[in-house]
Amino acid sequence: MKNLPLYSWDNGSFIMIVVFGVVIAALIGFVVMMMNSGNKK
């Protein structure tokens, strides 16, 4: 794996990417849930 000068896997970047992905997935799930509950009214 090449070491890019602007990016390093040693400073917790992988954990931050995973946390960011989980947050985005939670937001999308929340929006879909709100849309589905809004259509029932």
mmCIF file of C-alpha atoms in Angstrom:
data_model
loop_
_atom_site.group_PDB
_atom_site.id
_atom_site.type_symbol
_atom_site.label_atom_id
_atom_site.label_comp_id
_atom_site.label_asym_id
_atom_site.label_seq_id
_atom_site.Cartn_x
_atom_site.Cartn_y
_atom_site.Cartn_z
ATOM 1 C CA MET A 1 0.000 0.000 0.000
ATOM 2 C CA LYS A 2 1.456 3.334 -1.023
ATOM 3 C CA ASN A 3 1.842 6.040 1.593
ATOM 4 C CA LEU A 4 0.238 9.214 0.325
ATOM 5 C CA PRO A 5 1.719 12.458 1.666
ATOM 6 C CA LEU A 6 -1.718 13.928 2.451
ATOM 7 C CA TYR A 7 -3.134 10.774 4.020
ATOM 8 C CA SER A 8 -2.025 8.253 6.606
ATOM 9 C CA TRP A 9 -3.805 5.231 8.096
ATOM 10 C CA ASP A 10 -1.893 5.601 11.384
ATOM 11 C CA ASN A 11 -3.778 8.539 12.893
ATOM 12 C CA GLY A 12 -7.189 6.908 13.349
ATOM 13 C CA SER A 13 -8.383 7.754 9.838
ATOM 14 C CA PHE A 14 -9.993 4.341 9.393
ATOM 15 C CA ILE A 15 -12.033 4.757 12.596
ATOM 16 C CA MET A 16 -13.152 8.225 11.512
ATOM 17 C CA ILE A 17 -14.196 6.903 8.087
ATOM 18 C CA VAL A 18 -16.243 4.135 9.743
ATOM 19 C CA VAL A 19 -17.895 6.602 12.146
ATOM 20 C CA PHE A 20 -18.667 8.976 9.278
ATOM 21 C CA GLY A 21 -20.229 6.139 7.264
ATOM 22 C CA VAL A 22 -22.382 5.050 10.218
ATOM 23 C CA VAL A 23 -23.595 8.618 10.765
ATOM 24 C CA ILE A 24 -24.500 9.041 7.077
ATOM 25 C CA ALA A 25 -26.328 5.687 7.063
ATOM 26 C CA ALA A 26 -28.245 6.699 10.215
ATOM 27 C CA LEU A 27 -29.271 10.024 8.669
ATOM 28 C CA ILE A 28 -30.474 8.336 5.477
ATOM 29 C CA GLY A 29 -32.401 5.756 7.511
ATOM 30 C CA PHE A 30 -33.982 8.514 9.615
ATOM 31 C CA VAL A 31 -35.080 10.470 6.525
ATOM 32 C CA VAL A 32 -36.579 7.338 4.935
ATOM 33 C CA MET A 33 -38.394 6.505 8.180
ATOM 34 C CA MET A 34 -39.821 10.034 8.404
ATOM 35 C CA MET A 35 -40.958 9.893 4.755
ATOM 36 C CA ASN A 36 -42.676 6.538 5.290
ATOM 37 C CA SER A 37 -44.449 7.724 8.449
ATOM 38 C CA GLY A 38 -45.518 10.954 6.701
ATOM 39 C CA ASN A 39 -47.162 9.130 3.810
ATOM 40 C CA LYS A 40 -49.517 7.220 6.118
ATOM 41 C CA LYS A 41 -51.368 10.354 7.238
#
